[in-house]
């Protein structure tokens, strides 16, 4: 079962269960997937669906920040619930230690001698090989620590 099929099946189940929060966020994500499908004129792979999910989670995190500042607790709880629903569909990411090991292996593999100048090569390798498994911000943080 593809990720799209799972999202749709869970949307249908949320409708049956009358789970309004889950139904609304899954409906929105399914609409985003359909829009992307029309734009690209092809069926989306799971990786492309994951990008859509991550983008929506990022926007929810921003909304949560604004709602915390505005002290709107009811809306805050709703946005946090939506975020939790979407996070269930993301693949597990590597821990910081595992990410560091991967980065060290890539440095050896690529023959990086000057990390500051060749940083882009490592980031490019991470993006091309491990983009679903590694959090971009964690990889960047590890490289910054190595540069110190």
PDB file of N, CA and C in Angstrom, residues 1 6 9 13 18 34 36 45 50-51 55 68-69 77 79 82 102 105 109-110 113 119 123 127 136 143:
ATOM      1  N   UNK A   1       0.848  -1.177   0.000  1.00  0.00           N
ATOM      2  CA  UNK A   1       0.000   0.000   0.000  1.00  0.00           C
ATOM      3  C   UNK A   1       0.898   1.246   0.000  1.00  0.00           C
ATOM      4  N   UNK A   6      -2.641   4.932   1.816  1.00  0.00           N
ATOM      5  CA  UNK A   6      -2.793   4.904   3.272  1.00  0.00           C
ATOM      6  C   UNK A   6      -3.449   6.200   3.763  1.00  0.00           C
ATOM      7  N   UNK A   9      -7.135   6.028   2.813  1.00  0.00           N
ATOM      8  CA  UNK A   9      -7.848   5.052   3.647  1.00  0.00           C
ATOM      9  C   UNK A   9      -8.065   5.624   5.052  1.00  0.00           C
ATOM     10  N   UNK A  13     -11.537   6.529   7.021  1.00  0.00           N
ATOM     11  CA  UNK A  13     -11.793   6.043   8.375  1.00  0.00           C
ATOM     12  C   UNK A  13     -12.100   7.207   9.318  1.00  0.00           C
ATOM     13  N   UNK A  18     -15.906  10.175  12.543  1.00  0.00           N
ATOM     14  CA  UNK A  18     -16.261  11.575  12.821  1.00  0.00           C
ATOM     15  C   UNK A  18     -15.155  12.297  13.601  1.00  0.00           C
ATOM     16  N   UNK A  34      -3.114  15.974  -4.860  1.00  0.00           N
ATOM     17  CA  UNK A  34      -3.797  16.028  -6.162  1.00  0.00           C
ATOM     18  C   UNK A  34      -3.311  17.220  -6.985  1.00  0.00           C
ATOM     19  N   UNK A  36      -0.363  18.646  -6.819  1.00  0.00           N
ATOM     20  CA  UNK A  36       0.996  18.334  -7.267  1.00  0.00           C
ATOM     21  C   UNK A  36       0.953  17.322  -8.413  1.00  0.00           C
ATOM     22  N   UNK A  45       5.312   9.594  -6.283  1.00  0.00           N
ATOM     23  CA  UNK A  45       5.933   8.522  -5.520  1.00  0.00           C
ATOM     24  C   UNK A  45       5.854   8.892  -4.042  1.00  0.00           C
ATOM     25  N   UNK A  50       6.007  12.553   0.837  1.00  0.00           N
ATOM     26  CA  UNK A  50       6.698  12.898   2.085  1.00  0.00           C
ATOM     27  C   UNK A  50       7.118  14.368   2.070  1.00  0.00           C
ATOM     28  N   UNK A  51       7.574  14.864   0.932  1.00  0.00           N
ATOM     29  CA  UNK A  51       7.930  16.280   0.828  1.00  0.00           C
ATOM     30  C   UNK A  51       6.720  17.164   1.122  1.00  0.00           C
ATOM     31  N   UNK A  55       6.385  19.756   4.276  1.00  0.00           N
ATOM     32  CA  UNK A  55       6.066  21.166   4.041  1.00  0.00           C
ATOM     33  C   UNK A  55       4.880  21.595   4.898  1.00  0.00           C
ATOM     34  N   UNK A  68       1.049  30.363  20.046  1.00  0.00           N
ATOM     35  CA  UNK A  68       1.600  30.433  21.407  1.00  0.00           C
ATOM     36  C   UNK A  68       1.819  31.878  21.810  1.00  0.00           C
ATOM     37  N   UNK A  69       2.376  32.673  20.896  1.00  0.00           N
ATOM     38  CA  UNK A  69       2.612  34.091  21.188  1.00  0.00           C
ATOM     39  C   UNK A  69       1.295  34.827  21.409  1.00  0.00           C
ATOM     40  N   UNK A  77      -4.093  23.886  20.445  1.00  0.00           N
ATOM     41  CA  UNK A  77      -4.303  22.444  20.623  1.00  0.00           C
ATOM     42  C   UNK A  77      -4.707  21.785  19.309  1.00  0.00           C
ATOM     43  N   UNK A  79      -3.987  22.811  16.196  1.00  0.00           N
ATOM     44  CA  UNK A  79      -2.836  22.766  15.283  1.00  0.00           C
ATOM     45  C   UNK A  79      -1.838  21.699  15.720  1.00  0.00           C
ATOM     46  N   UNK A  82      -3.174  18.365  14.634  1.00  0.00           N
ATOM     47  CA  UNK A  82      -2.970  18.182  13.189  1.00  0.00           C
ATOM     48  C   UNK A  82      -1.531  17.766  12.900  1.00  0.00           C
ATOM     49  N   UNK A 102      27.142   8.679   9.549  1.00  0.00           N
ATOM     50  CA  UNK A 102      26.930   8.760   8.094  1.00  0.00           C
ATOM     51  C   UNK A 102      27.772   9.885   7.511  1.00  0.00           C
ATOM     52  N   UNK A 105      31.383   8.872   7.412  1.00  0.00           N
ATOM     53  CA  UNK A 105      31.583   7.922   6.317  1.00  0.00           C
ATOM     54  C   UNK A 105      31.615   8.646   4.967  1.00  0.00           C
ATOM     55  N   UNK A 109      34.469   8.697   2.178  1.00  0.00           N
ATOM     56  CA  UNK A 109      34.094   8.247   0.841  1.00  0.00           C
ATOM     57  C   UNK A 109      34.390   9.303  -0.218  1.00  0.00           C
ATOM     58  N   UNK A 110      34.081  10.557   0.091  1.00  0.00           N
ATOM     59  CA  UNK A 110      34.280  11.645  -0.870  1.00  0.00           C
ATOM     60  C   UNK A 110      35.700  12.197  -0.854  1.00  0.00           C
ATOM     61  N   UNK A 113      38.994  16.922   2.312  1.00  0.00           N
ATOM     62  CA  UNK A 113      40.160  17.317   3.111  1.00  0.00           C
ATOM     63  C   UNK A 113      39.916  18.642   3.831  1.00  0.00           C
ATOM     64  N   UNK A 119      32.086  21.549   2.101  1.00  0.00           N
ATOM     65  CA  UNK A 119      30.847  21.281   2.839  1.00  0.00           C
ATOM     66  C   UNK A 119      29.689  20.943   1.888  1.00  0.00           C
ATOM     67  N   UNK A 123      26.777  17.905   1.935  1.00  0.00           N
ATOM     68  CA  UNK A 123      25.347  18.203   1.980  1.00  0.00           C
ATOM     69  C   UNK A 123      24.641  17.645   0.737  1.00  0.00           C
ATOM     70  N   UNK A 127      21.738  14.847   0.733  1.00  0.00           N
ATOM     71  CA  UNK A 127      20.452  15.105   0.083  1.00  0.00           C
ATOM     72  C   UNK A 127      20.131  14.025  -0.950  1.00  0.00           C
ATOM     73  N   UNK A 136      17.678  17.522   7.823  1.00  0.00           N
ATOM     74  CA  UNK A 136      18.582  18.494   7.225  1.00  0.00           C
ATOM     75  C   UNK A 136      19.227  19.361   8.304  1.00  0.00           C
ATOM     76  N   UNK A 143      27.776  19.303  11.064  1.00  0.00           N
ATOM     77  CA  UNK A 143      28.882  19.847  10.267  1.00  0.00           C
ATOM     78  C   UNK A 143      29.408  21.129  10.888  1.00  0.00           C
TER      79      UNK A 143
END
